[in-house]
PDB file of C-alpha atoms in Angstrom:
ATOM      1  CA  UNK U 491     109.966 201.825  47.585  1.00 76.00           C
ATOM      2  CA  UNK U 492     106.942 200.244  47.328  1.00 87.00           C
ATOM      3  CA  UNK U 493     107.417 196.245  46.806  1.00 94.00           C
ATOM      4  CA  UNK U 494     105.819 196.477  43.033  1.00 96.00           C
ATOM      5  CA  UNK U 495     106.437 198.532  40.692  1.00 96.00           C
ATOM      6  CA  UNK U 496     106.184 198.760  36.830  1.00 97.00           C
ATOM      7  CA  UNK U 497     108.869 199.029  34.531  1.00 97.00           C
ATOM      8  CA  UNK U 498     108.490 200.309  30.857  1.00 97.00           C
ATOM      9  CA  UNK U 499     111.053 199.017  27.923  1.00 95.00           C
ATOM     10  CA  UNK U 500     111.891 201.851  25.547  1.00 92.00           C
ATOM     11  CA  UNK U 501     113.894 201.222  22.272  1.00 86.00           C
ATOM     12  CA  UNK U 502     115.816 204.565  22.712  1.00 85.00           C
ATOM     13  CA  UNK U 503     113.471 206.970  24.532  1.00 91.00           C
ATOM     14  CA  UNK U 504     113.553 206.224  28.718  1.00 93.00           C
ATOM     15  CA  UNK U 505     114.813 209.683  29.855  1.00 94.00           C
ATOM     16  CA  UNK U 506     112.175 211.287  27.441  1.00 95.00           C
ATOM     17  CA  UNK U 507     109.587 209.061  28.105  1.00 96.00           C
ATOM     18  CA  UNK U 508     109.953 209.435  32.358  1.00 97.00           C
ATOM     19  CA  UNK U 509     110.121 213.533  31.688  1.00 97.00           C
ATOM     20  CA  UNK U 510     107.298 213.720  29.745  1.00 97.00           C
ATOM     21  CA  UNK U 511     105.010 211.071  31.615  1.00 98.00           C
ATOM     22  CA  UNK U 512     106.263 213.534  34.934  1.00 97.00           C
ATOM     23  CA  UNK U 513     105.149 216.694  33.370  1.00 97.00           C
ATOM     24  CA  UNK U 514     101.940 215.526  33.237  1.00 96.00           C
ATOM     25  CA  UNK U 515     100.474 214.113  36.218  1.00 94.00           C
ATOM     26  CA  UNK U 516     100.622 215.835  39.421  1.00 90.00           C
ATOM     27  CA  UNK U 517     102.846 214.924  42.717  1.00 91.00           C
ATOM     28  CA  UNK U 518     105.323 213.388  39.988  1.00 96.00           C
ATOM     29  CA  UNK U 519     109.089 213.303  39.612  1.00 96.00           C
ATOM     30  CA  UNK U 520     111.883 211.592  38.632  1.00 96.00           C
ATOM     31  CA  UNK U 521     113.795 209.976  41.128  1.00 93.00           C
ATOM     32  CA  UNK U 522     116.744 208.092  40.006  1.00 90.00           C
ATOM     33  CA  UNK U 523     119.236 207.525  36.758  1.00 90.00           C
ATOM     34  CA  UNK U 524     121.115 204.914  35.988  1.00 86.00           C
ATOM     35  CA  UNK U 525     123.816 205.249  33.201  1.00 83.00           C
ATOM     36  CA  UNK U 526     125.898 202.868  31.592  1.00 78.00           C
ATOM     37  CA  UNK U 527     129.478 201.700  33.451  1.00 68.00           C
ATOM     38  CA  UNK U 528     130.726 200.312  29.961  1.00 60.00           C
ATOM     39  CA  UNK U 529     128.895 196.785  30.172  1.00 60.00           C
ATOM     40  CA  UNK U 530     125.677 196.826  28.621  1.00 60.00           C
ATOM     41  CA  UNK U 531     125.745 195.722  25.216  1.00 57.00           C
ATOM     42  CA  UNK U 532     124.399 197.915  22.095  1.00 58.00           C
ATOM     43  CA  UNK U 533     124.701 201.169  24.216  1.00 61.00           C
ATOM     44  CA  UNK U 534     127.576 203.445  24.555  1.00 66.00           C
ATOM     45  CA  UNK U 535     129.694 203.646  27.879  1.00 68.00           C
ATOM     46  CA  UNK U 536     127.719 206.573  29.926  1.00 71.00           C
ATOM     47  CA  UNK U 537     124.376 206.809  28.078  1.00 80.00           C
ATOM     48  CA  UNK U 538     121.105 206.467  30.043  1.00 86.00           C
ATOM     49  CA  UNK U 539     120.264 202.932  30.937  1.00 87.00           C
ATOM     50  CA  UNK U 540     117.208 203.211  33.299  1.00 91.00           C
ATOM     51  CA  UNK U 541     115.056 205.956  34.790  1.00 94.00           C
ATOM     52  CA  UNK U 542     112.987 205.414  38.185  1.00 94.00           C
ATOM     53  CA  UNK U 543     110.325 208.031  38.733  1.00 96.00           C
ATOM     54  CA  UNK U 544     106.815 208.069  40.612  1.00 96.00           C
ATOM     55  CA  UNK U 545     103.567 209.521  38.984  1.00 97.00           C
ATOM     56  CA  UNK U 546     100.807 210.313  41.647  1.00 94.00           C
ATOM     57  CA  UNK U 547     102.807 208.113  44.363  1.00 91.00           C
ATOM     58  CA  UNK U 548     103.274 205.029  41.933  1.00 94.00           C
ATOM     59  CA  UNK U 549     106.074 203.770  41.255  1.00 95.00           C
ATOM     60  CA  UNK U 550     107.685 203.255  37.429  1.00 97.00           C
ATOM     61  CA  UNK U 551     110.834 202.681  36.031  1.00 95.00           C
ATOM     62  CA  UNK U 552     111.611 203.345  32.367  1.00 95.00           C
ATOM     63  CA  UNK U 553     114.935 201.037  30.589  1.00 92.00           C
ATOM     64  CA  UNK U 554     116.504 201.557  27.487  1.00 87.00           C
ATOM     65  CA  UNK U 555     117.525 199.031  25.136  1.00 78.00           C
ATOM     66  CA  UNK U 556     116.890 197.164  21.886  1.00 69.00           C
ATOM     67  CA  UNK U 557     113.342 195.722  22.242  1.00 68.00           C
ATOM     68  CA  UNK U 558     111.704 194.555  19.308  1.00 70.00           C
ATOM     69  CA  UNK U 559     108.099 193.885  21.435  1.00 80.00           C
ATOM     70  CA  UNK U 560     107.181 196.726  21.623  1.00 90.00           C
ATOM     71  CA  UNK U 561     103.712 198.092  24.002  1.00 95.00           C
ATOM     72  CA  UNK U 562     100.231 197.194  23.406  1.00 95.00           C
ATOM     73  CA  UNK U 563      97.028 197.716  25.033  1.00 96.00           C
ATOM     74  CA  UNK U 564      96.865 194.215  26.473  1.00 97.00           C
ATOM     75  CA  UNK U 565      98.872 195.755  29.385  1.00 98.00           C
ATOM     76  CA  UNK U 566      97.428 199.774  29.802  1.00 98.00           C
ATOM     77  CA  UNK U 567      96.970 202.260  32.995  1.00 98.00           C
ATOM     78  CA  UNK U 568      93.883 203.732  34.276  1.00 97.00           C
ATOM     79  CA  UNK U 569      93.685 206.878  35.126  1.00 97.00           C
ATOM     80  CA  UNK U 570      90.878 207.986  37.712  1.00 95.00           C
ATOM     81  CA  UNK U 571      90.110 211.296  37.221  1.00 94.00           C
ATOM     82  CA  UNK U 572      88.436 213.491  39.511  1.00 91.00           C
ATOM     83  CA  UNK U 573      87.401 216.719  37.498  1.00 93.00           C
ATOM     84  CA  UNK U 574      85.777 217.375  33.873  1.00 94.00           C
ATOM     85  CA  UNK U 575      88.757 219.401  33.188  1.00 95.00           C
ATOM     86  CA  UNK U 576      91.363 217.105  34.451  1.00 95.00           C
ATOM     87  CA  UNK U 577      90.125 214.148  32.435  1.00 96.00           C
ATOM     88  CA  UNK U 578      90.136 216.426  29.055  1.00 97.00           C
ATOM     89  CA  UNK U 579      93.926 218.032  29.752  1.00 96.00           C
ATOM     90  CA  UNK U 580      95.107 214.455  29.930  1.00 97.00           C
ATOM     91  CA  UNK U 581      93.527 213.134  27.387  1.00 98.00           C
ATOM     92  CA  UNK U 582      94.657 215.838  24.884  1.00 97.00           C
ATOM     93  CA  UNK U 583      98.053 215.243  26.046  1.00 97.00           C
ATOM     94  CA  UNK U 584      98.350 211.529  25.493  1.00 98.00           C
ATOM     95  CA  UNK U 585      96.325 211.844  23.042  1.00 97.00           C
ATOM     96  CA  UNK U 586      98.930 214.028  20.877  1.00 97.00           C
ATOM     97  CA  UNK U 587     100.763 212.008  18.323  1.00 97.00           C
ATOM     98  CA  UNK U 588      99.426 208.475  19.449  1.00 97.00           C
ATOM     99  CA  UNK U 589      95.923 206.476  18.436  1.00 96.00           C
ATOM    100  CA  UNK U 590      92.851 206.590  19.868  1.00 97.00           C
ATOM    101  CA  UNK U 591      90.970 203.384  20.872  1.00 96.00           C
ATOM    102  CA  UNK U 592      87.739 204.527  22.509  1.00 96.00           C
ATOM    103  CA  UNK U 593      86.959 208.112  22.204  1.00 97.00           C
ATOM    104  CA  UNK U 594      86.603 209.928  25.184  1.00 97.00           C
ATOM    105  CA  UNK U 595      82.842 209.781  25.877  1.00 97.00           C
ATOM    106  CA  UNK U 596      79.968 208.430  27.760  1.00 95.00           C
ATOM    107  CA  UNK U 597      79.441 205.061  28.181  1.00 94.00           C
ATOM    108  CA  UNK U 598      77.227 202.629  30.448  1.00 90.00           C
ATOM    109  CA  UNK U 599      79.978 202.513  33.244  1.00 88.00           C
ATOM    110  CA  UNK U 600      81.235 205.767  33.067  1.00 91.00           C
ATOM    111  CA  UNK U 601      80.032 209.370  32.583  1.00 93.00           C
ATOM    112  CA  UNK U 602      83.292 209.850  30.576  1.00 96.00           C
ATOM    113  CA  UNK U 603      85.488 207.663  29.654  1.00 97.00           C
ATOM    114  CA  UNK U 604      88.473 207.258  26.666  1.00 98.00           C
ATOM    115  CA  UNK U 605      91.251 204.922  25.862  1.00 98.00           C
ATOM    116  CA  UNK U 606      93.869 206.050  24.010  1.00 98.00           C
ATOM    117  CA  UNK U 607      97.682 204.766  22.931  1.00 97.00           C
ATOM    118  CA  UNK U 608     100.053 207.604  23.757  1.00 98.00           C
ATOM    119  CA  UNK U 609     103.057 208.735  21.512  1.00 97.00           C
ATOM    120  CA  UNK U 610     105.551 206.009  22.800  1.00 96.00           C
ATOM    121  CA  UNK U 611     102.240 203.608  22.275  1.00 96.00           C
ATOM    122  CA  UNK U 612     101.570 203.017  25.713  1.00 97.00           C
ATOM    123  CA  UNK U 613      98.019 202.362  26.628  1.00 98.00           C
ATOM    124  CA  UNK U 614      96.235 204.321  28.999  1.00 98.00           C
ATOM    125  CA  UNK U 615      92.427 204.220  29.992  1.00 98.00           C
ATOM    126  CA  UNK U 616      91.214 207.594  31.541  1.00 98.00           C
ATOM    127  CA  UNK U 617      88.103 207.411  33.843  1.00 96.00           C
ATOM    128  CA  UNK U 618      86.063 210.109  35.135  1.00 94.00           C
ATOM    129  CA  UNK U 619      85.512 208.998  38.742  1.00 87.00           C
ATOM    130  CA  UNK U 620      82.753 210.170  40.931  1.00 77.00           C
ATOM    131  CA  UNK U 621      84.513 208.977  44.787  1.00 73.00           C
ATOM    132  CA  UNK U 622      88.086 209.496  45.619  1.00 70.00           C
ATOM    133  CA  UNK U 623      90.029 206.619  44.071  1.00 70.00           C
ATOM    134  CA  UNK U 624      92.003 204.544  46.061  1.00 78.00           C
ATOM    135  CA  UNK U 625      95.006 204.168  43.408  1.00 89.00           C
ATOM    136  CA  UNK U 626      95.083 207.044  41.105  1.00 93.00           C
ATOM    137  CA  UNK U 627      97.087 205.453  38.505  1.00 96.00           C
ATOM    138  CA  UNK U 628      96.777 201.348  38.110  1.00 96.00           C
ATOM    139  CA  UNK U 629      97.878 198.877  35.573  1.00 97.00           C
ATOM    140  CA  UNK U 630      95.113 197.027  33.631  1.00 98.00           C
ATOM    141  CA  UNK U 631      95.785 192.936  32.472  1.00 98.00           C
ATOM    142  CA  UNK U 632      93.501 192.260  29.370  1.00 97.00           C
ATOM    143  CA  UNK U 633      93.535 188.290  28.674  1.00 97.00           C
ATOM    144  CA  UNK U 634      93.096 188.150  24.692  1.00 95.00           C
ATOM    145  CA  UNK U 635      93.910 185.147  22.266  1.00 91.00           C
ATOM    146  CA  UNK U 636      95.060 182.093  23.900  1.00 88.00           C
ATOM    147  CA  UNK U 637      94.935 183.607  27.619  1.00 91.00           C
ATOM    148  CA  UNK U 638      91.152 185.127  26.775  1.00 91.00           C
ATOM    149  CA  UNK U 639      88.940 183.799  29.927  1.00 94.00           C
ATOM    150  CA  UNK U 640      91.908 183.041  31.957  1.00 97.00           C
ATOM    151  CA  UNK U 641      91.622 186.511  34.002  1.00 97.00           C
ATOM    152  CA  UNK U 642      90.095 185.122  36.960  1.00 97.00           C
ATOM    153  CA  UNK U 643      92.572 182.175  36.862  1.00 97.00           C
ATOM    154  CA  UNK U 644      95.286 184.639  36.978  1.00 97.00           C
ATOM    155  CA  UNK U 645      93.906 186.950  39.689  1.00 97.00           C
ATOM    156  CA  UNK U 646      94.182 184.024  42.094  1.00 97.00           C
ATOM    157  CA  UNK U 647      96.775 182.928  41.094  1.00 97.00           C
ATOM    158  CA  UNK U 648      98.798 185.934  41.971  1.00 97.00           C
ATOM    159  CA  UNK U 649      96.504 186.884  45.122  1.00 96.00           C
ATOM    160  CA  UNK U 650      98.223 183.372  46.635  1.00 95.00           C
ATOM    161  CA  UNK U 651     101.579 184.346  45.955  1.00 95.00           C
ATOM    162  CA  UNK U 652     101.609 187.981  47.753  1.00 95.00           C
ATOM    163  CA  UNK U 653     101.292 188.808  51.113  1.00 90.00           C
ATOM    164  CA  UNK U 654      98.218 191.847  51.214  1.00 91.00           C
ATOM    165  CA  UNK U 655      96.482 190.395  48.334  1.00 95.00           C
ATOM    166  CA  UNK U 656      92.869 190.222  47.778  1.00 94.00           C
ATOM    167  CA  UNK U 657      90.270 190.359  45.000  1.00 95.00           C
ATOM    168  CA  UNK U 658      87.910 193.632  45.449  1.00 95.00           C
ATOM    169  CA  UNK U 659      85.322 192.979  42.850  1.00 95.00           C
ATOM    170  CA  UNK U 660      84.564 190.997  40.037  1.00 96.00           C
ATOM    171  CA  UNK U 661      81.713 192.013  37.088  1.00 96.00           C
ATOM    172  CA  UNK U 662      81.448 188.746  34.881  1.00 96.00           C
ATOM    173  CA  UNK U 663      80.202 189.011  30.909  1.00 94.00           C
ATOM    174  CA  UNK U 664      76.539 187.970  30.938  1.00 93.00           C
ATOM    175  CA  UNK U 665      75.270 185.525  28.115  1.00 91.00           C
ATOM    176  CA  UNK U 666      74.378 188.101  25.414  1.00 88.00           C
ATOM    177  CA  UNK U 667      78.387 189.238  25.312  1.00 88.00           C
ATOM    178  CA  UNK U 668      79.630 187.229  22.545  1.00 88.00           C
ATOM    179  CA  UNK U 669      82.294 186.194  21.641  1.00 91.00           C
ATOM    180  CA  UNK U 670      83.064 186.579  25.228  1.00 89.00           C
ATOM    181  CA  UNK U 671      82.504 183.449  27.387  1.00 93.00           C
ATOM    182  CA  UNK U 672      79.577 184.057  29.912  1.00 93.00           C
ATOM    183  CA  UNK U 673      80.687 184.133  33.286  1.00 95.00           C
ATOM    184  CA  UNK U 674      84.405 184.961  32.401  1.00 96.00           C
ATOM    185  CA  UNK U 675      85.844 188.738  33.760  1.00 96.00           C
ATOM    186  CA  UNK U 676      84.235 191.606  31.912  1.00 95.00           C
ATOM    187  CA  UNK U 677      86.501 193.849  34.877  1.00 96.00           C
ATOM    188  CA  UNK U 678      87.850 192.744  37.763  1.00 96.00           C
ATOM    189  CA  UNK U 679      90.100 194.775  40.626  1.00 95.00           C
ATOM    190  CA  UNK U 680      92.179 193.024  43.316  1.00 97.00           C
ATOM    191  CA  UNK U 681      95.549 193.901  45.030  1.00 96.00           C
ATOM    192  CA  UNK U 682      98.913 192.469  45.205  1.00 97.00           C
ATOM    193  CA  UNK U 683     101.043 193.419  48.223  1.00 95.00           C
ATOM    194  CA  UNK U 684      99.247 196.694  48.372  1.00 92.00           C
ATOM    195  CA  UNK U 685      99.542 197.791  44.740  1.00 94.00           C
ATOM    196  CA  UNK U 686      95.899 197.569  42.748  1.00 95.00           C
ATOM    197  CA  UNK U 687      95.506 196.149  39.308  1.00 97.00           C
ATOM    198  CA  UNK U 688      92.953 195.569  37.196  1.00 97.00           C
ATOM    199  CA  UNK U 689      91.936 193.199  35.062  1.00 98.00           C
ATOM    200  CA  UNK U 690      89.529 191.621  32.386  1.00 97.00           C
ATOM    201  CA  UNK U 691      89.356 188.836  29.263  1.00 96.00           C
ATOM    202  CA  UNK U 692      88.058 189.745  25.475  1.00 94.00           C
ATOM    203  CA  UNK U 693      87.746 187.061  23.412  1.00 89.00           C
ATOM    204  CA  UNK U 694      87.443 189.708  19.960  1.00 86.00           C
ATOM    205  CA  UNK U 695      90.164 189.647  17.535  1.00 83.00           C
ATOM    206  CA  UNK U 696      92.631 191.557  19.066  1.00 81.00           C
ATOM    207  CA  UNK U 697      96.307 192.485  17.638  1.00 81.00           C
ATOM    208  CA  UNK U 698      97.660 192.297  21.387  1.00 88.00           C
ATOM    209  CA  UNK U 699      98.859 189.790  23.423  1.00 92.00           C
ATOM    210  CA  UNK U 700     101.469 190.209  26.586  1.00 95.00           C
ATOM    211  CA  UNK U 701     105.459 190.701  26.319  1.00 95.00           C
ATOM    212  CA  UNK U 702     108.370 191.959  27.609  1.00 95.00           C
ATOM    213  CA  UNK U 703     108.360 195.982  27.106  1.00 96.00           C
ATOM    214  CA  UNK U 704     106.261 195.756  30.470  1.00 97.00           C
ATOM    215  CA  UNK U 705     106.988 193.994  33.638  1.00 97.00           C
ATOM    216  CA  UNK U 706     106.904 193.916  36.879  1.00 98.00           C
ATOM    217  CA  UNK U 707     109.204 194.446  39.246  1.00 97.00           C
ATOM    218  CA  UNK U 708     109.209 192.505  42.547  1.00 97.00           C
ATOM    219  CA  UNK U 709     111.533 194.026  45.385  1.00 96.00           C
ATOM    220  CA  UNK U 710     112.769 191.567  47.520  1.00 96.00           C
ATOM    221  CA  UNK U 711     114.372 192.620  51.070  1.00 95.00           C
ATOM    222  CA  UNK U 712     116.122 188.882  51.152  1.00 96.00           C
ATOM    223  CA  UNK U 713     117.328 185.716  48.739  1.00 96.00           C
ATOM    224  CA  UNK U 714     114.653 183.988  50.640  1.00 97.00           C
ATOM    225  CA  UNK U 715     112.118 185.991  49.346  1.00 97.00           C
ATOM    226  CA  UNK U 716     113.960 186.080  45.862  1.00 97.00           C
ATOM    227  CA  UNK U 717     113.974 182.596  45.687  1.00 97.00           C
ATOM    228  CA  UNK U 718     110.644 182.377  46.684  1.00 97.00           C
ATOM    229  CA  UNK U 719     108.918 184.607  44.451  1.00 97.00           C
ATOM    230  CA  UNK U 720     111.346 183.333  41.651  1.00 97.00           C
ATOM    231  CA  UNK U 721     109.953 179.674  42.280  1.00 97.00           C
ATOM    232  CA  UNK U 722     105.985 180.436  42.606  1.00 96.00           C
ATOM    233  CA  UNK U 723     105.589 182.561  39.317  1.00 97.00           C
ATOM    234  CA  UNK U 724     108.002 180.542  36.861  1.00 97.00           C
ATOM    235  CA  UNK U 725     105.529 177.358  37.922  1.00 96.00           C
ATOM    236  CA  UNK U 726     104.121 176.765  34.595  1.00 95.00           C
ATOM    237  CA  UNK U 727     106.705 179.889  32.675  1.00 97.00           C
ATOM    238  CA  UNK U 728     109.732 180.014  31.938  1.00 97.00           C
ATOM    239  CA  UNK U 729     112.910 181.975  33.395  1.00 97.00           C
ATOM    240  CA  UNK U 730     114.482 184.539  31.213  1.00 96.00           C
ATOM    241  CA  UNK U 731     117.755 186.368  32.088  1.00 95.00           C
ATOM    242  CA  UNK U 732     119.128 188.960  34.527  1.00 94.00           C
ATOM    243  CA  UNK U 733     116.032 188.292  37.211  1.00 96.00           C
ATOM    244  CA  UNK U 734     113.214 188.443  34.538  1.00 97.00           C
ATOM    245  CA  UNK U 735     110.866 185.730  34.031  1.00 98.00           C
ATOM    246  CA  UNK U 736     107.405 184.952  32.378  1.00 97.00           C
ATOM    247  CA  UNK U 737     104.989 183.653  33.705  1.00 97.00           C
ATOM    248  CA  UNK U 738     102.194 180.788  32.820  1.00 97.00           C
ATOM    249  CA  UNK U 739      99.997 183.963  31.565  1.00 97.00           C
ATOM    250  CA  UNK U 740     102.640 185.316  29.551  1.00 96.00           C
ATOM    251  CA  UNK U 741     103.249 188.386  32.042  1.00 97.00           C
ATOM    252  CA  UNK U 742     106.487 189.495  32.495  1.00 97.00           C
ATOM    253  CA  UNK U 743     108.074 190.022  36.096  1.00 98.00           C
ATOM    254  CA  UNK U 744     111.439 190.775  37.382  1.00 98.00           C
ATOM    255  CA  UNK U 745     112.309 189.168  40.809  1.00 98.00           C
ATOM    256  CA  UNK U 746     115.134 191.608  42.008  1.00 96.00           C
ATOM    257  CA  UNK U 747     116.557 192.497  45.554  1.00 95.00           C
ATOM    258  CA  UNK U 748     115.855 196.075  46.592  1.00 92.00           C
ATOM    259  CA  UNK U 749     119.237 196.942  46.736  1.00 89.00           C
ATOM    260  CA  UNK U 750     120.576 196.392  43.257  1.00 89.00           C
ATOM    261  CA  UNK U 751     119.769 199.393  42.042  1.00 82.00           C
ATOM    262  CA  UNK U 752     121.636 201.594  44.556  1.00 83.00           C
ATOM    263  CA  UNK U 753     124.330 199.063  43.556  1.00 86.00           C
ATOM    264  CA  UNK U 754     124.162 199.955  39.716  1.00 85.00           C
ATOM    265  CA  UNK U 755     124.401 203.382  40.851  1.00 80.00           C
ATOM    266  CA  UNK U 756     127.350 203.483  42.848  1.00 78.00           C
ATOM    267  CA  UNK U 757     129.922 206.542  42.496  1.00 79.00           C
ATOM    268  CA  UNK U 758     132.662 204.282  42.785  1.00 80.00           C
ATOM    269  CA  UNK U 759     132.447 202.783  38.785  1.00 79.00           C
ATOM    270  CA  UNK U 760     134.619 200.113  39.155  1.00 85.00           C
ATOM    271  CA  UNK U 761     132.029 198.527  41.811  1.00 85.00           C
ATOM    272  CA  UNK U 762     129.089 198.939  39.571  1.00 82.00           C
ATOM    273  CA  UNK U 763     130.763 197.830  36.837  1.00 85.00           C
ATOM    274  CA  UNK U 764     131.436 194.704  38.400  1.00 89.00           C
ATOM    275  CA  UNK U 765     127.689 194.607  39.612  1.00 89.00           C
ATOM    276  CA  UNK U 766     126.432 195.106  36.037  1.00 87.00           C
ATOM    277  CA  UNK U 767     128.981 192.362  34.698  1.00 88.00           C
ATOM    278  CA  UNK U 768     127.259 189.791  37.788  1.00 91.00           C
ATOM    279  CA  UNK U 769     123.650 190.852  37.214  1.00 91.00           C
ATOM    280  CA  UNK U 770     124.320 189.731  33.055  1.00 89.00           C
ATOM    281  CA  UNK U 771     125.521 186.318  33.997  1.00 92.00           C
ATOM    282  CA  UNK U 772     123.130 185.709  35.993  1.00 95.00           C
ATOM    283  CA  UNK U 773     119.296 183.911  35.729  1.00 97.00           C
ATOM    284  CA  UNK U 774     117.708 184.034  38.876  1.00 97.00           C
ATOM    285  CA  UNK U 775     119.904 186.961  40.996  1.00 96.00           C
ATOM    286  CA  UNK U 776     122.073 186.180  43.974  1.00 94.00           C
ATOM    287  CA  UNK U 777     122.390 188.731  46.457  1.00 93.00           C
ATOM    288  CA  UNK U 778     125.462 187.191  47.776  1.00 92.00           C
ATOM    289  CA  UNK U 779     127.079 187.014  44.327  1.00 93.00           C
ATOM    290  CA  UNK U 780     126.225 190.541  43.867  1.00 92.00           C
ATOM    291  CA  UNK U 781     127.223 192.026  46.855  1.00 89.00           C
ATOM    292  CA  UNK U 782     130.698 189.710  46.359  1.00 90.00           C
ATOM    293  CA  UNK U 783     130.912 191.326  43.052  1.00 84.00           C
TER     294      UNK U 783
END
């Protein structure tokens, strides 16, 4: 398990959502289930709660529940495609039901190119590549509104807080991009504890700003390491419930140790029962509290 993932927030569609996203990329599967030991409120005792899968070796995890965020394209994947025909079965696919947002053709940085809001409304940007990508599948941060120019802020901001972090490139709006700021982050790469992200500001009028229906999940080995990341991304955001925060960007993270999950999942109902009745009390998690649980 790599030590971030992403996790998707579905009104009433995670199992669907994980088998369809599978079906479409390649080296994909779904990996894990997690159904309901009677405790989660608004959802019937044995229903789906949460789905982990992988799609091209990254990690997601899809959770059901009443949201009313919702997704947006301030948060949205791209996809680095290797082949003509690769690029175009995607995009028909995602394309299917949902809105597109940039058609899929040429542009100044890309032979071919296309954003497009899936079904479920989840963004994804799909990029004809000509080398081998190093990610195949990455999510993309675009700072709009109140956090438009703050994308370099934000990049090291995180880079400081994980170990294997470091900013790969960095293409800055020139002064004929109005209303973007010149000098602020027309796209940006970097990494976080091996995972790649993307990222870039837009200062147009955009109807998208970040929330909850995506975060990131942090997996901590220790509650040294959960109190650590806990303390370094609430500075300047605010702590949630159940291990989520947000942070001073408005990005949603949940600090979590690795083993909860396995906990959630035990066959023994009673125990993750218990677990699940800890985790909901809780702010910030404590291993100790779970495992005593």
């Amino acid at each position: 398990m790599k030590k971030i993932m992403t996790c998707l927030w579905f009104p009433h569609q995670a199992e669907e959502a994980a088998t369809f996203y599978t079906a479409l990329f390649k080296n994909s599967k779904i990996t894990d289930i997690l159904r309901n030991t009677g405790d989660v409120p608004d959802s019937p005792e044995g229903v789906v709660v949460a789905v982990g899968f992988s799609l091209e070796g990254e990690q997601f995890m899809t959770l059901n529940g009443r949201t009313e965020s919702g997704f947006n394209p301030a948060i949205s994947f791209i996809v680095n495609c290797r082949t003509d025909g690769e690029i175009t079965a995607l995009w028909d696919k995602l394309s299917a039901g949902g809105q597109v947002l940039m058609p899929l053709d040429k542009y100044p940085f890309s032979d071919k190119y296309g954003w497009v809001q899936d079904k479920y409304g989840l963004s994804w940007q799909l990029m004809l590549s000509e080398a081998e990508p190093q990610q195949k599948i990455m999510p993309s941060l675009m700072f709009t509104g109140k956090a438009a120019g703050k994308a370099e802020e934000a990049i090291n901001f995180y880079s400081a807080q994980f170990e294997e972090a470091r900013v790969v490139s960095i293409f800055r709006y020139g002064a004929d991009r109005q209303p973007d700021r010149e000098g602020t982050v027309m796209f940006a790469d970097f990494i976080l504890a091996g995972q790649w992200f993307a990222a870039m500001d837009s200062a147009h009028e955009h109807k998208a700003a970040f929330n909850d229906s995506i975060s990131f999940v942090v997996n901590c080995d220790t509650q040294e390491e959960v109190d650590a990341y806990w303390k370094k991304l609430t500075e300047g955001g605010q702590e949630v419930a159940c291990g989520w925060l947000t942070d001073r960007f408005g990005i949603s993270w949940q600090i979590t140790p690795r083993m909860l999950f396995k906990m959630l999942q035990s066959k023994d109902k009673e125990k993750a029962k218990r677990t699940m009745q800890a985790m909901m009390k809780m702010i910030k998690l404590d291993i100790a509290q779970l495992e005593q649980a």
